[in-house]
GROMACS .gro file of C-alpha atoms in nm:
model
  312
    1MET     CA    1 -15.677 -12.661  27.564
    2SER     CA    2 -15.724 -12.905  27.851
    3PHE     CA    3 -15.594 -12.859  28.205
    4LYS     CA    4 -15.532 -13.068  28.512
    5ILE     CA    5 -15.772 -12.930  28.771
    6LEU     CA    6 -15.794 -12.996  29.145
    7ILE     CA    7 -16.134 -12.936  29.307
    8THR     CA    8 -16.147 -12.956  29.685
    9GLY     CA    9 -16.500 -13.036  29.797
   10GLY     CA   10 -16.576 -13.157  29.446
   11ALA     CA   11 -16.861 -13.381  29.560
   12GLY     CA   12 -17.053 -13.091  29.714
   13TYR     CA   13 -17.345 -12.876  29.605
   14ILE     CA   14 -17.149 -12.669  29.352
   15GLY     CA   15 -16.863 -12.916  29.316
   16SER     CA   16 -17.068 -13.206  29.180
   17GLU     CA   17 -17.208 -12.983  28.904
   18LEU     CA   18 -16.868 -12.830  28.830
   19THR     CA   19 -16.689 -13.165  28.818
   20LYS     CA   20 -16.932 -13.294  28.558
   21LEU     CA   21 -16.903 -12.978  28.349
   22LEU     CA   22 -16.522 -12.980  28.345
   23LEU     CA   23 -16.506 -13.350  28.260
   24ASN     CA   24 -16.745 -13.299  27.969
   25ASN     CA   25 -16.519 -13.021  27.842
   26GLY     CA   26 -16.215 -13.247  27.829
   27HIS     CA   27 -16.030 -13.145  28.145
   28ASP     CA   28 -15.857 -13.389  28.380
   29VAL     CA   29 -16.025 -13.347  28.718
   30THR     CA   30 -15.905 -13.458  29.060
   31VAL     CA   31 -16.157 -13.432  29.344
   32ILE     CA   32 -16.073 -13.447  29.711
   33ASP     CA   33 -16.371 -13.462  29.944
   34ASN     CA   34 -16.435 -13.610  30.289
   35PHE     CA   35 -16.793 -13.708  30.191
   36MET     CA   36 -16.912 -13.592  30.533
   37TYR     CA   37 -17.272 -13.575  30.411
   38LYS     CA   38 -17.260 -13.935  30.283
   39GLN     CA   39 -17.332 -13.806  29.933
   40SER     CA   40 -17.322 -14.023  29.623
   41SER     CA   41 -17.311 -13.725  29.389
   42LEU     CA   42 -17.015 -13.845  29.181
   43LEU     CA   43 -17.125 -14.203  29.119
   44ASP     CA   44 -17.244 -14.141  28.764
   45LEU     CA   45 -16.910 -13.973  28.682
   46CYS     CA   46 -16.691 -14.268  28.777
   47ARG     CA   47 -16.702 -14.395  28.418
   48TYR     CA   48 -16.492 -14.094  28.311
   49LYS     CA   49 -16.127 -14.187  28.265
   50ASN     CA   50 -16.026 -13.824  28.324
   51LEU     CA   51 -16.168 -13.825  28.680
   52LYS     CA   52 -15.974 -13.910  28.994
   53VAL     CA   53 -16.152 -13.915  29.330
   54ILE     CA   54 -15.978 -13.909  29.667
   55LYS     CA   55 -16.161 -13.948  29.995
   56GLY     CA   56 -15.962 -13.723  30.222
   57ASP     CA   57 -15.946 -13.409  30.433
   58VAL     CA   58 -15.824 -13.078  30.290
   59ARG     CA   59 -15.658 -13.009  30.626
   60ASP     CA   60 -15.420 -13.300  30.562
   61MET     CA   61 -15.136 -13.104  30.405
   62SER     CA   62 -14.931 -13.412  30.317
   63THR     CA   63 -15.213 -13.525  30.086
   64VAL     CA   64 -15.292 -13.179  29.953
   65LYS     CA   65 -14.926 -13.105  29.879
   66LYS     CA   66 -14.903 -13.403  29.643
   67LEU     CA   67 -15.225 -13.305  29.467
   68VAL     CA   68 -15.129 -12.941  29.420
   69LYS     CA   69 -14.798 -13.044  29.265
   70ASP     CA   70 -14.977 -13.245  28.995
   71ASN     CA   71 -15.236 -12.985  28.885
   72ASP     CA   72 -15.250 -12.662  28.687
   73ILE     CA   73 -15.565 -12.507  28.834
   74MET     CA   74 -15.694 -12.515  29.194
   75ILE     CA   75 -16.062 -12.461  29.276
   76PRO     CA   76 -16.102 -12.462  29.657
   77LEU     CA   77 -16.469 -12.543  29.716
   78ALA     CA   78 -16.425 -12.745  30.036
   79ALA     CA   79 -16.583 -12.545  30.318
   80LYS     CA   80 -16.828 -12.545  30.600
   81VAL     CA   81 -17.075 -12.322  30.421
   82GLY     CA   82 -17.319 -12.084  30.584
   83ALA     CA   83 -17.358 -11.887  30.905
   84PRO     CA   84 -17.539 -12.159  31.110
   85ILE     CA   85 -17.276 -12.432  31.080
   86CYS     CA   86 -16.993 -12.180  31.129
   87SER     CA   87 -17.156 -12.057  31.450
   88PHE     CA   88 -17.215 -12.413  31.572
   89ASP     CA   89 -16.861 -12.532  31.493
   90PRO     CA   90 -16.636 -12.223  31.487
   91ILE     CA   91 -16.310 -12.414  31.539
   92GLY     CA   92 -16.381 -12.673  31.269
   93SER     CA   93 -16.507 -12.404  31.033
   94LYS     CA   94 -16.198 -12.189  31.077
   95SER     CA   95 -15.969 -12.485  31.015
   96VAL     CA   96 -16.143 -12.564  30.683
   97ASN     CA   97 -16.259 -12.223  30.561
   98HIS     CA   98 -15.950 -12.030  30.664
   99ASP     CA   99 -15.645 -12.233  30.766
  100ALA     CA  100 -15.660 -12.506  30.499
  101ILE     CA  101 -15.700 -12.256  30.216
  102LEU     CA  102 -15.415 -12.033  30.332
  103ASN     CA  103 -15.197 -12.343  30.359
  104LEU     CA  104 -15.294 -12.440  30.004
  105PHE     CA  105 -15.193 -12.094  29.881
  106LYS     CA  106 -14.844 -12.147  30.029
  107LEU     CA  107 -14.797 -12.458  29.815
  108LEU     CA  108 -14.856 -12.285  29.482
  109SER     CA  109 -14.598 -12.204  29.220
  110ASN     CA  110 -14.613 -11.873  29.031
  111ASP     CA  111 -14.761 -12.047  28.725
  112GLN     CA  112 -15.048 -12.222  28.898
  113ILE     CA  113 -15.398 -12.074  28.889
  114VAL     CA  114 -15.652 -12.036  29.171
  115LEU     CA  115 -16.021 -11.984  29.095
  116MET     CA  116 -16.171 -11.895  29.431
  117PRO     CA  117 -16.539 -11.884  29.528
  118THR     CA  118 -16.594 -11.609  29.782
  119THR     CA  119 -16.931 -11.451  29.863
  120ASN     CA  120 -17.123 -11.129  29.815
  121SER     CA  121 -17.258 -11.177  30.168
  122ALA     CA  122 -16.933 -10.999  30.263
  123TYR     CA  123 -17.105 -10.673  30.166
  124GLY     CA  124 -17.343 -10.699  30.462
  125SER     CA  125 -17.526 -10.402  30.316
  126GLY     CA  126 -17.430 -10.140  30.066
  127ASP     CA  127 -17.457  -9.762  30.064
  128LYS     CA  128 -17.771  -9.569  30.157
  129ASP     CA  129 -17.940  -9.738  29.859
  130ASN     CA  130 -17.790 -10.079  29.953
  131PHE     CA  131 -17.605 -10.083  29.619
  132CYS     CA  132 -17.282 -10.284  29.590
  133ASP     CA  133 -17.020 -10.335  29.324
  134GLU     CA  134 -16.668 -10.477  29.348
  135ASN     CA  135 -16.539 -10.143  29.487
  136THR     CA  136 -16.789 -10.125  29.772
  137LYS     CA  137 -16.637 -10.142  30.120
  138LEU     CA  138 -16.690 -10.487  30.268
  139ASN     CA  139 -16.891 -10.526  30.587
  140PRO     CA  140 -16.908 -10.900  30.666
  141ILE     CA  141 -17.149 -10.996  30.941
  142SER     CA  142 -17.115 -11.373  30.981
  143ASN     CA  143 -16.798 -11.566  31.066
  144TYR     CA  144 -16.833 -11.742  30.730
  145ALA     CA  145 -16.824 -11.410  30.543
  146LYS     CA  146 -16.542 -11.275  30.760
  147ASP     CA  147 -16.323 -11.575  30.677
  148LYS     CA  148 -16.401 -11.532  30.307
  149VAL     CA  149 -16.286 -11.170  30.324
  150ILE     CA  150 -15.953 -11.272  30.478
  151ILE     CA  151 -15.909 -11.543  30.214
  152GLU     CA  152 -15.979 -11.296  29.934
  153GLU     CA  153 -15.726 -11.049  30.076
  154ASN     CA  154 -15.459 -11.320  30.071
  155LEU     CA  155 -15.571 -11.442  29.730
  156CYS     CA  156 -15.503 -11.099  29.582
  157SER     CA  157 -15.136 -11.134  29.667
  158LEU     CA  158 -15.099 -11.435  29.436
  159ASN     CA  159 -14.978 -11.429  29.078
  160ASN     CA  160 -15.271 -11.595  28.894
  161PHE     CA  161 -15.612 -11.574  29.057
  162ILE     CA  162 -15.978 -11.490  29.013
  163SER     CA  163 -16.222 -11.433  29.301
  164PHE     CA  164 -16.593 -11.489  29.242
  165ARG     CA  165 -16.823 -11.318  29.490
  166PHE     CA  166 -17.118 -11.548  29.445
  167ALA     CA  167 -17.477 -11.445  29.503
  168THR     CA  168 -17.702 -11.676  29.705
  169ILE     CA  169 -17.704 -12.004  29.512
  170PHE     CA  170 -18.023 -12.199  29.436
  171GLY     CA  171 -18.141 -12.491  29.224
  172LEU     CA  172 -18.119 -12.868  29.209
  173SER     CA  173 -17.783 -13.041  29.235
  174GLN     CA  174 -17.659 -13.399  29.264
  175ARG     CA  175 -17.560 -13.308  29.621
  176MET     CA  176 -17.870 -13.118  29.718
  177ARG     CA  177 -17.897 -12.849  29.984
  178LEU     CA  178 -18.232 -12.745  30.129
  179ASP     CA  179 -18.091 -12.486  30.369
  180LEU     CA  180 -18.029 -12.218  30.104
  181LEU     CA  181 -18.286 -11.940  30.097
  182VAL     CA  182 -18.464 -12.001  29.764
  183ASN     CA  183 -18.445 -12.379  29.802
  184ASP     CA  184 -18.579 -12.353  30.157
  185PHE     CA  185 -18.865 -12.120  30.064
  186VAL     CA  186 -18.977 -12.337  29.773
  187TYR     CA  187 -18.952 -12.654  29.981
  188ARG     CA  188 -19.170 -12.500  30.253
  189ALA     CA  189 -19.417 -12.371  29.994
  190VAL     CA  190 -19.451 -12.716  29.838
  191ASN     CA  191 -19.474 -12.912  30.163
  192ASP     CA  192 -19.606 -12.674  30.430
  193LYS     CA  193 -19.799 -12.428  30.212
  194PHE     CA  194 -19.703 -12.136  30.439
  195LEU     CA  195 -19.403 -11.929  30.541
  196VAL     CA  196 -19.333 -11.660  30.803
  197LEU     CA  197 -19.098 -11.382  30.689
  198PHE     CA  198 -18.877 -11.172  30.913
  199GLU     CA  199 -18.765 -10.837  30.770
  200SER     CA  200 -18.932 -10.923  30.443
  201ASN     CA  201 -18.795 -10.620  30.256
  202PHE     CA  202 -18.430 -10.729  30.292
  203LYS     CA  203 -18.289 -10.788  29.944
  204ARG     CA  204 -18.036 -11.031  29.802
  205ASN     CA  205 -17.901 -11.137  29.467
  206TYR     CA  206 -17.936 -11.497  29.340
  207LEU     CA  207 -17.754 -11.740  29.110
  208HIS     CA  208 -17.843 -12.088  28.984
  209VAL     CA  209 -17.599 -12.361  29.086
  210VAL     CA  210 -17.541 -12.458  28.721
  211ASP     CA  211 -17.440 -12.100  28.640
  212SER     CA  212 -17.203 -12.099  28.937
  213ALA     CA  213 -17.029 -12.393  28.768
  214ASN     CA  214 -17.046 -12.226  28.426
  215VAL     CA  215 -16.856 -11.919  28.544
  216PHE     CA  216 -16.556 -12.134  28.639
  217LEU     CA  217 -16.545 -12.281  28.288
  218HIS     CA  218 -16.587 -11.932  28.140
  219SER     CA  219 -16.293 -11.806  28.345
  220ILE     CA  220 -16.072 -12.096  28.237
  221ASN     CA  221 -16.149 -12.023  27.873
  222ASN     CA  222 -16.088 -11.649  27.920
  223PHE     CA  223 -15.829 -11.647  28.194
  224SER     CA  224 -15.575 -11.417  28.029
  225LYS     CA  225 -15.821 -11.126  28.013
  226MET     CA  226 -15.992 -11.199  28.347
  227LYS     CA  227 -15.695 -11.285  28.570
  228ASN     CA  228 -15.615 -11.106  28.896
  229ASN     CA  229 -15.964 -10.961  28.936
  230ILE     CA  230 -16.265 -10.987  29.165
  231TYR     CA  231 -16.609 -11.041  29.012
  232ASN     CA  232 -16.961 -11.039  29.150
  233VAL     CA  233 -17.157 -11.327  28.998
  234GLY     CA  234 -17.536 -11.332  29.005
  235LEU     CA  235 -17.857 -11.275  28.814
  236SER     CA  236 -17.879 -10.905  28.737
  237ASP     CA  237 -18.260 -10.921  28.718
  238ALA     CA  238 -18.284 -11.099  29.055
  239ASN     CA  239 -18.194 -10.834  29.312
  240ILE     CA  240 -18.517 -10.891  29.499
  241SER     CA  241 -18.655 -10.892  29.852
  242LYS     CA  242 -18.772 -11.199  30.039
  243LYS     CA  243 -19.128 -11.073  30.001
  244GLU     CA  244 -19.088 -11.040  29.624
  245LEU     CA  245 -18.941 -11.392  29.612
  246CYS     CA  246 -19.245 -11.529  29.797
  247SER     CA  247 -19.476 -11.346  29.559
  248ILE     CA  248 -19.310 -11.521  29.264
  249ILE     CA  249 -19.343 -11.859  29.436
  250GLN     CA  250 -19.707 -11.789  29.528
  251LYS     CA  251 -19.798 -11.745  29.162
  252LYS     CA  252 -19.663 -12.093  29.091
  253ILE     CA  253 -19.798 -12.291  29.388
  254SER     CA  254 -20.170 -12.295  29.453
  255GLY     CA  255 -20.262 -12.250  29.818
  256PHE     CA  256 -19.926 -12.116  29.932
  257VAL     CA  257 -19.947 -11.819  30.172
  258TYR     CA  258 -19.685 -11.617  30.355
  259PHE     CA  259 -19.701 -11.387  30.655
  260GLU     CA  260 -19.482 -11.096  30.758
  261ASP     CA  261 -19.358 -11.082  31.117
  262ASN     CA  262 -19.268 -10.719  31.190
  263ILE     CA  263 -19.152 -10.782  31.546
  264GLN     CA  264 -18.880 -11.045  31.528
  265LYS     CA  265 -18.549 -10.992  31.351
  266ASP     CA  266 -18.386 -11.218  31.096
  267PRO     CA  267 -18.053 -11.350  31.236
  268ASP     CA  268 -17.912 -11.294  30.886
  269GLN     CA  269 -17.898 -10.915  30.845
  270ARG     CA  270 -17.776 -10.909  30.485
  271ASN     CA  271 -17.951 -10.651  30.270
  272TYR     CA  272 -17.804 -10.541  29.939
  273ILE     CA  273 -17.843 -10.485  29.566
  274VAL     CA  274 -17.546 -10.617  29.369
  275SER     CA  275 -17.406 -10.512  29.033
  276ASN     CA  276 -17.284 -10.795  28.808
  277LYS     CA  277 -17.180 -10.568  28.520
  278LYS     CA  278 -16.810 -10.641  28.555
  279ILE     CA  279 -16.843 -11.018  28.493
  280GLU     CA  280 -17.099 -10.956  28.218
  281LYS     CA  281 -16.849 -10.734  28.034
  282THR     CA  282 -16.619 -11.038  28.001
  283GLY     CA  283 -16.891 -11.212  27.798
  284PHE     CA  284 -17.036 -11.425  28.075
  285LYS     CA  285 -17.411 -11.477  28.063
  286THR     CA  286 -17.629 -11.666  28.307
  287ASN     CA  287 -17.845 -11.937  28.153
  288ILE     CA  288 -18.107 -12.015  28.417
  289SER     CA  289 -18.346 -11.750  28.545
  290LEU     CA  290 -18.488 -11.737  28.896
  291SER     CA  291 -18.833 -11.827  28.762
  292THR     CA  292 -18.704 -12.130  28.570
  293GLY     CA  293 -18.506 -12.242  28.874
  294ILE     CA  294 -18.814 -12.221  29.095
  295ASP     CA  295 -19.008 -12.433  28.844
  296GLU     CA  296 -18.726 -12.690  28.860
  297LEU     CA  297 -18.732 -12.692  29.240
  298ILE     CA  298 -19.109 -12.737  29.253
  299LYS     CA  299 -19.080 -13.039  29.027
  300GLY     CA  300 -18.794 -13.186  29.230
  301PHE     CA  301 -18.964 -13.128  29.564
  302SER     CA  302 -19.268 -13.323  29.448
  303PHE     CA  303 -19.067 -13.637  29.527
  304LEU     CA  304 -18.754 -13.525  29.719
  305LYS     CA  305 -18.801 -13.537  30.093
  306LYS     CA  306 -18.596 -13.363  30.359
  307THR     CA  307 -18.350 -13.615  30.500
  308GLU     CA  308 -17.986 -13.512  30.498
  309HIS     CA  309 -18.005 -13.249  30.222
  310THR     CA  310 -17.873 -12.966  30.434
  311ASN     CA  311 -17.544 -12.829  30.566
  312PHE     CA  312 -17.679 -12.784  30.918
   0.00000   0.00000   0.00000
């Protein structure tokens, strides 16, 4: 069955991969994006008759209202993503990450579906063992994570929703980002051959950008049994520390070294181990391992140079 799907921020890091995936699976996709990063990530998709692209701002409710009315499923990806840009531009970030999404929720009918990307950074840290599942009390540290928590609380009052608490995303995308942790570490390893780690034992969970797109398609195909739930989404075998991540990279890149700084603190104090069992029980399986993704990044960074491939 095909649906009419609205993706806000559909030309972004996740959005460009998701748009392609949904088009190839026969869905009618409308993308609204302000193209603030001057990306050309949708150019090769313009040949698809089932794609509509609108250059616009998700804070423009007159435009968004018309788009919501014409679609069955909403996927709100448009956001100022990450703690640095949210700290630099708190007013702009709140208007996009918080206000625009709550306004979109108000436009929905009871039959329309929202598939919402949230974040497992909202955990901050878990229990004494840093373990987190969907029932763990949230402890957001950054403004970005705090806004996501508020959005998820409001999302849960809707009639047809799914919230995906994504792990830290990595991997190559048509709209590349180099400011994500794995992407950043691999880029530095390839180009600088060294890295300084703060609080190297802090752990996170990871997810390839292609699998972040795949979980949306999986949820569309299995919506009736997954609806009105929150799911962690990540690689269950990739709850690893920054030091362990560097060790994996070091085995793949000759001459790369890393150093641990035990004096300074990492501004990002996230430290957790995340369970993904709930999403796995629905039949969802990740396709790209952390190791395979690092190999992909190394290949890509042999010719991709750091220009505007960052959110901040």
